[in-house]
XYZ file of N, CA, C and O in Angstrom:
556
model
N -17.071 -142.030 -107.353
C -15.801 -141.469 -106.921
C -15.561 -140.159 -107.665
O -15.775 -140.067 -108.853
N -15.122 -139.170 -106.953
C -14.799 -137.888 -107.549
C -13.287 -137.841 -107.758
O -12.522 -137.675 -106.810
N -12.862 -137.997 -109.003
C -11.435 -138.038 -109.303
C -10.747 -136.704 -109.020
O -9.553 -136.678 -108.740
N -11.476 -135.617 -109.080
C -10.885 -134.320 -108.749
C -10.431 -134.323 -107.295
O -9.295 -133.946 -106.987
N -11.316 -134.722 -106.382
C -10.962 -134.758 -104.967
C -9.856 -135.770 -104.697
O -8.968 -135.517 -103.872
N -9.906 -136.904 -105.375
C -8.856 -137.913 -105.203
C -7.505 -137.372 -105.672
O -6.475 -137.606 -105.039
N -7.508 -136.650 -106.791
C -6.268 -136.064 -107.283
C -5.741 -135.027 -106.301
O -4.536 -135.006 -105.988
N -6.606 -134.154 -105.803
C -6.183 -133.122 -104.848
C -5.575 -133.771 -103.611
O -4.512 -133.345 -103.135
N -6.219 -134.802 -103.092
C -5.688 -135.507 -101.923
C -4.327 -136.106 -102.229
O -3.384 -135.965 -101.443
N -4.206 -136.776 -103.379
C -2.922 -137.375 -103.760
C -1.856 -136.291 -103.909
O -0.748 -136.438 -103.389
N -2.176 -135.215 -104.596
C -1.183 -134.181 -104.880
C -0.637 -133.571 -103.585
O 0.581 -133.492 -103.391
N -1.529 -133.143 -102.697
C -1.086 -132.421 -101.511
C -0.650 -133.330 -100.360
O 0.071 -132.878 -99.469
N -1.045 -134.588 -100.378
C -0.619 -135.508 -99.320
C 0.537 -136.404 -99.732
O 1.244 -136.924 -98.869
N 0.712 -136.608 -101.032
C 1.756 -137.531 -101.472
C 2.765 -136.880 -102.413
O 3.969 -136.922 -102.161
N 2.309 -136.291 -103.504
C 3.247 -135.819 -104.515
C 4.167 -134.722 -103.997
O 5.348 -134.695 -104.343
N 3.669 -133.830 -103.164
C 4.531 -132.748 -102.666
C 5.653 -133.282 -101.778
O 6.599 -132.549 -101.472
N 5.586 -134.552 -101.382
C 6.650 -135.185 -100.597
C 7.528 -136.091 -101.452
O 8.492 -136.664 -100.953
N 7.196 -136.228 -102.719
C 7.959 -137.074 -103.632
C 9.286 -136.386 -103.972
O 9.336 -135.162 -104.101
N 10.365 -137.161 -104.141
C 11.650 -136.549 -104.504
C 11.589 -135.698 -105.772
O 12.291 -134.680 -105.854
N 10.767 -136.059 -106.750
C 10.659 -135.246 -107.963
C 10.145 -133.847 -107.651
O 10.582 -132.864 -108.246
N 9.197 -133.759 -106.732
C 8.675 -132.445 -106.357
C 9.661 -131.712 -105.454
O 9.921 -130.526 -105.641
N 10.217 -132.411 -104.485
C 11.109 -131.759 -103.521
C 12.300 -131.095 -104.197
O 12.713 -130.010 -103.804
N 12.864 -131.730 -105.225
C 14.011 -131.130 -105.898
C 13.606 -129.856 -106.653
O 14.405 -128.934 -106.802
N 12.338 -129.779 -107.082
C 11.867 -128.557 -107.758
C 11.850 -127.370 -106.802
O 11.991 -126.224 -107.233
N 11.684 -127.640 -105.508
C 11.667 -126.550 -104.531
C 13.012 -125.825 -104.462
O 13.078 -124.679 -104.038
N 14.074 -126.485 -104.900
C 15.390 -125.875 -104.883
C 15.789 -125.193 -106.173
O 16.891 -124.659 -106.273
N 14.906 -125.207 -107.165
C 15.227 -124.597 -108.466
C 14.580 -123.221 -108.540
O 13.368 -123.097 -108.611
N 15.411 -122.214 -108.507
C 14.961 -120.827 -108.621
C 15.313 -120.357 -110.021
O 16.485 -120.291 -110.383
N 14.308 -120.062 -110.814
C 14.560 -119.668 -112.200
C 14.992 -118.215 -112.315
O 15.842 -117.886 -113.125
N 14.371 -117.351 -111.541
C 14.691 -115.922 -111.579
C 14.702 -115.381 -113.007
O 15.606 -114.687 -113.419
N 13.691 -115.744 -113.763
C 13.594 -115.303 -115.153
C 12.405 -114.363 -115.310
O 11.518 -114.327 -114.463
N 12.353 -113.633 -116.413
C 11.198 -112.766 -116.658
C 9.898 -113.561 -116.812
O 8.819 -113.016 -116.639
N 9.990 -114.854 -117.141
C 8.797 -115.673 -117.381
C 8.332 -116.388 -116.128
O 7.167 -116.703 -116.007
N 9.230 -116.665 -115.212
C 8.887 -117.372 -113.970
C 9.482 -116.618 -112.795
O 10.651 -116.767 -112.475
N 8.645 -115.826 -112.161
C 9.124 -114.997 -111.049
C 8.771 -115.607 -109.690
O 9.028 -114.996 -108.659
N 8.191 -116.810 -109.695
C 7.877 -117.466 -108.430
C 9.176 -117.786 -107.691
O 10.245 -117.839 -108.280
N 9.066 -118.029 -106.389
C 10.249 -118.314 -105.579
C 11.007 -119.544 -106.059
O 12.223 -119.605 -105.945
N 10.281 -120.537 -106.577
C 10.932 -121.751 -107.083
C 9.965 -122.516 -107.982
O 8.788 -122.168 -108.081
N 10.488 -123.557 -108.623
C 9.685 -124.322 -109.579
C 8.574 -125.113 -108.885
O 7.522 -125.359 -109.476
N 8.768 -125.496 -107.632
C 7.706 -126.177 -106.884
C 6.507 -125.270 -106.678
O 5.354 -125.691 -106.860
N 6.763 -124.024 -106.295
C 5.661 -123.071 -106.123
C 4.976 -122.827 -107.464
O 3.745 -122.761 -107.544
N 5.761 -122.696 -108.524
C 5.185 -122.536 -109.861
C 4.269 -123.713 -110.189
O 3.150 -123.529 -110.684
N 4.717 -124.931 -109.898
C 3.901 -126.114 -110.176
C 2.621 -126.092 -109.354
O 1.538 -126.409 -109.872
N 2.698 -125.714 -108.088
C 1.483 -125.592 -107.276
C 0.509 -124.604 -107.904
O -0.704 -124.841 -107.929
N 1.031 -123.498 -108.422
C 0.171 -122.496 -109.054
C -0.466 -123.040 -110.329
O -1.658 -122.816 -110.582
N 0.308 -123.763 -111.133
C -0.232 -124.342 -112.374
C -1.321 -125.356 -112.040
O -2.403 -125.346 -112.643
N -1.060 -126.237 -111.083
C -2.057 -127.240 -110.696
C -3.302 -126.549 -110.148
O -4.429 -126.920 -110.492
N -3.115 -125.537 -109.323
C -4.264 -124.815 -108.773
C -5.115 -124.160 -109.851
O -6.348 -124.233 -109.816
N -4.471 -123.529 -110.826
C -5.208 -122.918 -111.928
C -5.924 -123.968 -112.769
O -7.058 -123.771 -113.196
N -5.246 -125.090 -113.015
C -5.866 -126.157 -113.793
C -7.120 -126.655 -113.091
O -8.179 -126.791 -113.717
N -7.011 -126.925 -111.799
C -8.156 -127.433 -111.045
C -9.300 -126.419 -111.016
O -10.470 -126.798 -111.103
N -8.963 -125.141 -110.910
C -9.995 -124.106 -110.852
C -10.732 -123.959 -112.182
O -11.906 -123.612 -112.212
N -10.041 -124.233 -113.283
C -10.628 -124.006 -114.600
C -11.279 -125.241 -115.214
O -12.015 -125.133 -116.185
N -10.980 -126.424 -114.670
C -11.534 -127.660 -115.240
C -13.018 -127.770 -114.911
O -13.479 -127.338 -113.862
N -13.764 -128.365 -115.814
C -15.197 -128.588 -115.632
C -15.369 -129.733 -114.633
O -15.263 -130.893 -114.982
N -15.652 -129.399 -113.396
C -15.634 -130.376 -112.312
C -16.673 -131.484 -112.447
O -16.460 -132.591 -111.980
N -17.792 -131.221 -113.071
C -18.827 -132.243 -113.167
C -18.351 -133.474 -113.936
O -18.814 -134.566 -113.679
N -17.449 -133.304 -114.868
C -17.021 -134.435 -115.681
C -15.925 -135.258 -115.013
O -15.451 -136.217 -115.590
N -15.528 -134.904 -113.803
C -14.511 -135.666 -113.089
C -15.111 -136.894 -112.411
O -14.386 -137.758 -111.943
N -16.421 -136.986 -112.324
C -17.041 -138.088 -111.598
C -16.987 -139.381 -112.389
O -17.122 -139.390 -113.607
N -16.806 -140.480 -111.692
C -16.738 -141.805 -112.292
C -17.905 -142.614 -111.745
O -17.857 -143.082 -110.618
N -18.949 -142.766 -112.539
C -20.108 -143.514 -112.098
C -20.040 -144.986 -112.463
O -20.863 -145.772 -112.036
N -19.075 -145.377 -113.272
C -18.939 -146.771 -113.689
C -17.498 -147.202 -113.446
O -16.696 -146.468 -112.879
N -17.169 -148.389 -113.911
C -15.800 -148.872 -113.722
C -14.801 -148.132 -114.599
O -13.611 -148.158 -114.346
N -15.262 -147.488 -115.641
C -14.391 -146.684 -116.512
C -14.761 -145.223 -116.362
O -15.927 -144.866 -116.266
N -13.765 -144.354 -116.351
C -14.035 -142.919 -116.309
C -14.720 -142.517 -117.612
O -14.386 -143.044 -118.665
N -15.657 -141.584 -117.505
C -16.244 -141.066 -118.729
C -15.172 -140.296 -119.478
O -14.176 -139.869 -118.902
N -15.340 -140.124 -120.772
C -14.285 -139.575 -121.627
C -13.732 -138.255 -121.101
O -12.533 -138.083 -120.968
N -14.578 -137.295 -120.794
C -14.090 -136.010 -120.318
C -13.434 -136.119 -118.954
O -12.449 -135.439 -118.679
N -13.959 -136.976 -118.104
C -13.347 -137.172 -116.793
C -11.934 -137.682 -116.924
O -11.031 -137.235 -116.209
N -11.706 -138.588 -117.849
C -10.355 -139.108 -118.081
C -9.447 -137.976 -118.559
O -8.329 -137.831 -118.099
N -9.938 -137.160 -119.475
C -9.129 -136.062 -120.003
C -8.744 -135.090 -118.898
O -7.599 -134.650 -118.822
N -9.690 -134.748 -118.021
C -9.381 -133.807 -116.948
C -8.411 -134.411 -115.943
O -7.500 -133.735 -115.467
N -8.567 -135.677 -115.620
C -7.649 -136.325 -114.692
C -6.247 -136.406 -115.294
O -5.257 -136.087 -114.630
N -6.157 -136.798 -116.554
C -4.848 -136.860 -117.207
C -4.220 -135.477 -117.296
O -3.003 -135.325 -117.114
N -5.027 -134.472 -117.555
C -4.520 -133.105 -117.591
C -3.988 -132.654 -116.232
O -2.979 -131.948 -116.149
N -4.641 -133.083 -115.169
C -4.176 -132.737 -113.825
C -2.805 -133.361 -113.559
O -1.910 -132.707 -113.002
N -2.620 -134.613 -113.966
C -1.309 -135.254 -113.801
C -0.266 -134.566 -114.681
O 0.884 -134.382 -114.266
N -0.661 -134.162 -115.882
C 0.277 -133.442 -116.762
C 0.710 -132.128 -116.116
O 1.891 -131.757 -116.164
N -0.219 -131.421 -115.490
C 0.125 -130.174 -114.800
C 1.101 -130.450 -113.655
O 2.065 -129.704 -113.458
N 0.871 -131.522 -112.917
C 1.737 -131.855 -111.779
C 3.164 -132.176 -112.219
O 4.124 -131.827 -111.532
N 3.314 -132.817 -113.375
C 4.622 -133.298 -113.811
C 5.272 -132.420 -114.881
O 6.360 -132.739 -115.342
N 4.650 -131.325 -115.270
C 5.123 -130.579 -116.444
C 6.537 -130.022 -116.300
O 7.224 -129.828 -117.307
N 7.006 -129.759 -115.108
C 8.344 -129.175 -114.935
C 9.287 -130.036 -114.097
O 10.345 -129.555 -113.686
N 8.955 -131.291 -113.857
C 9.841 -132.118 -113.022
C 11.217 -132.298 -113.658
O 12.186 -132.594 -112.963
N 11.339 -132.070 -114.949
C 12.623 -132.199 -115.631
C 13.515 -130.980 -115.523
O 14.698 -131.044 -115.867
N 12.995 -129.865 -115.034
C 13.809 -128.648 -114.979
C 15.068 -128.799 -114.124
O 16.143 -128.351 -114.538
N 14.996 -129.405 -112.948
C 16.234 -129.535 -112.169
C 17.318 -130.315 -112.918
O 18.506 -130.027 -112.772
N 16.923 -131.274 -113.728
C 17.876 -132.125 -114.440
C 18.377 -131.475 -115.730
O 19.442 -131.836 -116.227
N 17.607 -130.537 -116.268
C 17.976 -129.891 -117.530
C 18.648 -128.530 -117.327
O 19.080 -127.912 -118.292
N 18.750 -128.075 -116.092
C 19.262 -126.733 -115.823
C 20.717 -126.565 -116.270
O 21.562 -127.416 -116.015
N 20.954 -125.455 -116.979
C 22.296 -125.087 -117.415
C 22.529 -123.624 -117.060
O 21.631 -122.793 -117.208
N 23.729 -123.336 -116.600
C 24.088 -121.953 -116.331
C 24.688 -121.369 -117.600
O 25.562 -121.978 -118.215
N 24.189 -120.191 -117.991
C 24.644 -119.550 -119.224
C 24.963 -118.094 -118.962
O 24.632 -117.541 -117.908
N 25.573 -117.473 -119.967
C 25.908 -116.065 -119.873
C 25.766 -115.444 -121.257
O 26.142 -116.041 -122.259
N 25.209 -114.248 -121.267
C 25.161 -113.462 -122.497
C 25.352 -111.997 -122.124
O 25.133 -111.611 -120.974
N 25.746 -111.196 -123.098
C 25.924 -109.767 -122.830
C 24.605 -109.117 -122.445
O 24.557 -108.250 -121.572
N 23.542 -109.545 -123.096
C 22.239 -108.928 -122.857
C 21.661 -109.292 -121.487
O 21.069 -108.449 -120.820
N 21.841 -110.545 -121.066
C 21.204 -111.012 -119.828
C 22.185 -111.217 -118.683
O 21.760 -111.378 -117.544
N 23.451 -111.284 -118.966
C 24.411 -111.624 -117.922
C 24.321 -113.105 -117.610
O 24.004 -113.923 -118.479
N 24.562 -113.489 -116.366
C 24.435 -114.882 -115.956
C 22.953 -115.241 -115.815
O 22.181 -114.463 -115.241
N 22.576 -116.387 -116.329
C 21.188 -116.834 -116.211
C 21.130 -118.351 -116.316
O 22.097 -119.009 -116.679
N 19.965 -118.888 -115.972
C 19.725 -120.326 -116.051
C 18.856 -120.620 -117.266
O 17.916 -119.883 -117.553
N 19.185 -121.705 -117.945
C 18.382 -122.171 -119.085
C 17.938 -123.601 -118.803
O 18.620 -124.350 -118.105
N 16.804 -123.956 -119.354
C 16.210 -125.275 -119.102
C 15.832 -125.942 -120.421
O 14.799 -126.597 -120.530
N 16.677 -125.763 -121.429
C 16.392 -126.311 -122.752
C 16.192 -127.821 -122.675
O 16.981 -128.534 -122.067
N 15.128 -128.282 -123.302
C 14.833 -129.711 -123.349
C 14.170 -130.258 -122.101
O 13.957 -131.466 -121.992
N 13.784 -129.384 -121.178
C 13.185 -129.902 -119.943
C 11.864 -130.628 -120.192
O 11.490 -131.509 -119.422
N 11.194 -130.298 -121.274
C 9.920 -130.955 -121.573
C 10.120 -132.451 -121.812
O 9.344 -133.280 -121.321
N 11.157 -132.792 -122.581
C 11.433 -134.203 -122.853
C 11.890 -134.926 -121.596
O 11.518 -136.078 -121.366
N 12.702 -134.257 -120.788
C 13.146 -134.860 -119.533
C 11.948 -135.067 -118.611
O 11.804 -136.129 -117.985
N 11.060 -134.080 -118.542
C 9.854 -134.202 -117.715
C 9.006 -135.378 -118.172
O 8.496 -136.144 -117.340
N 8.842 -135.528 -119.476
C 8.038 -136.635 -120.009
C 8.649 -137.981 -119.619
O 7.932 -138.905 -119.220
N 9.955 -138.093 -119.726
C 10.613 -139.355 -119.382
C 10.513 -139.644 -117.886
O 10.287 -140.787 -117.468
N 10.696 -138.608 -117.061
C 10.563 -138.798 -115.617
C 9.140 -139.202 -115.249
O 8.941 -140.023 -114.348
N 8.148 -138.642 -115.929
C 6.749 -139.049 -115.713
C 6.573 -140.528 -116.037
O 5.972 -141.277 -115.268
N 7.100 -140.949 -117.182
C 6.965 -142.364 -117.563
C 7.620 -143.275 -116.529
O 7.032 -144.295 -116.142
N 8.817 -142.909 -116.092
C 9.506 -143.713 -115.073
C 8.702 -143.752 -113.775
O 8.545 -144.796 -113.154
N 8.195 -142.604 -113.344
C 7.398 -142.518 -112.123
C 6.132 -143.365 -112.259
O 5.761 -144.083 -111.329
N 5.495 -143.270 -113.410
C 4.248 -144.012 -113.627
C 4.473 -145.521 -113.558
O 3.633 -146.262 -113.027
N 5.591 -146.000 -114.081
C 5.896 -147.436 -114.008
C 6.070 -147.856 -112.553
O 5.524 -148.868 -112.119
N 6.823 -147.077 -111.800
C 7.066 -147.412 -110.394
C 5.773 -147.366 -109.586
O 5.544 -148.194 -108.710
N 4.909 -146.416 -109.894
C 3.667 -146.217 -109.134
C 2.435 -146.760 -109.869
O 1.311 -146.329 -109.601
N 2.650 -147.681 -110.778
C 1.551 -148.192 -111.589
C 0.377 -148.726 -110.767
O -0.782 -148.441 -111.091
N 0.596 -149.506 -109.701
C -0.580 -149.995 -108.946
C -1.484 -148.869 -108.449
O -2.710 -148.984 -108.504
N -0.913 -147.767 -108.002
C -1.730 -146.633 -107.551
C -2.487 -146.016 -108.714
O -3.691 -145.743 -108.613
N -1.785 -145.780 -109.831
C -2.448 -145.182 -110.990
C -3.569 -146.071 -111.507
O -4.652 -145.587 -111.843
N -3.316 -147.369 -111.561
C -4.308 -148.314 -112.085
C -5.466 -148.502 -111.113
O -6.632 -148.359 -111.484
N -5.144 -148.837 -109.873
C -6.181 -149.234 -108.925
C -6.912 -148.051 -108.299
O -8.102 -148.121 -108.041
N -6.201 -146.959 -108.077
C -6.812 -145.826 -107.396
C -7.427 -144.814 -108.363
O -8.470 -144.232 -108.081
N -6.773 -144.625 -109.519
C -7.242 -143.613 -110.462
C -7.839 -144.196 -111.734
O -8.297 -143.457 -112.593
N -7.787 -145.505 -111.905
C -8.386 -146.131 -113.078
C -7.598 -145.961 -114.360
O -8.157 -146.055 -115.451
N -6.288 -145.705 -114.258
C -5.470 -145.563 -115.456
C -5.389 -146.882 -116.211
O -5.416 -147.958 -115.623
N -5.267 -146.773 -117.512
C -4.895 -147.893 -118.377
C -3.561 -147.500 -119.011
O -3.171 -146.325 -118.987
N -2.848 -148.447 -119.552
C -1.469 -148.192 -119.979
C -1.357 -147.022 -120.967
O -0.420 -146.223 -120.868
N -2.309 -146.850 -121.857
C -2.222 -145.757 -122.831
C -2.288 -144.390 -122.167
O -1.850 -143.395 -122.734
N -2.838 -144.312 -120.949
C -2.934 -143.039 -120.256
C -1.555 -142.479 -119.884
O -1.394 -141.267 -119.770
N -0.586 -143.342 -119.719
C 0.755 -142.884 -119.355
C 1.360 -142.105 -120.503
O 2.057 -141.120 -120.306
N 1.081 -142.515 -121.729
C 1.666 -141.864 -122.901
C 0.912 -140.621 -123.290
O 1.424 -139.742 -123.905
């Protein structure tokens, strides 16, 4: 099984329709650091770059357990997919003389991590049976 292809299929056929992803499509950061149209597009770009740069040969699973590097690349792909899911929940409107009105996302990393854990519990059968996750992989 090629976990890279399985991840790509899952991401573009399932995750982009998940409520966590859909709400990111409505978050426009309009910041000097994120000029994409919205956080969903930014996430697609991050996942695309991650997939392009990962060593694809190590994604293959020839046994019942993923080889060490294959597990790392698969977990990294999920981390890329979920890295900003907390931004919609952490968004705050702020104002300063230097920037005027702007959006801040302080603490979104922790919110994203918690949302990932919650999602992983709900979708555990898929992660376990389809991707070969073990419980420590969620953390």
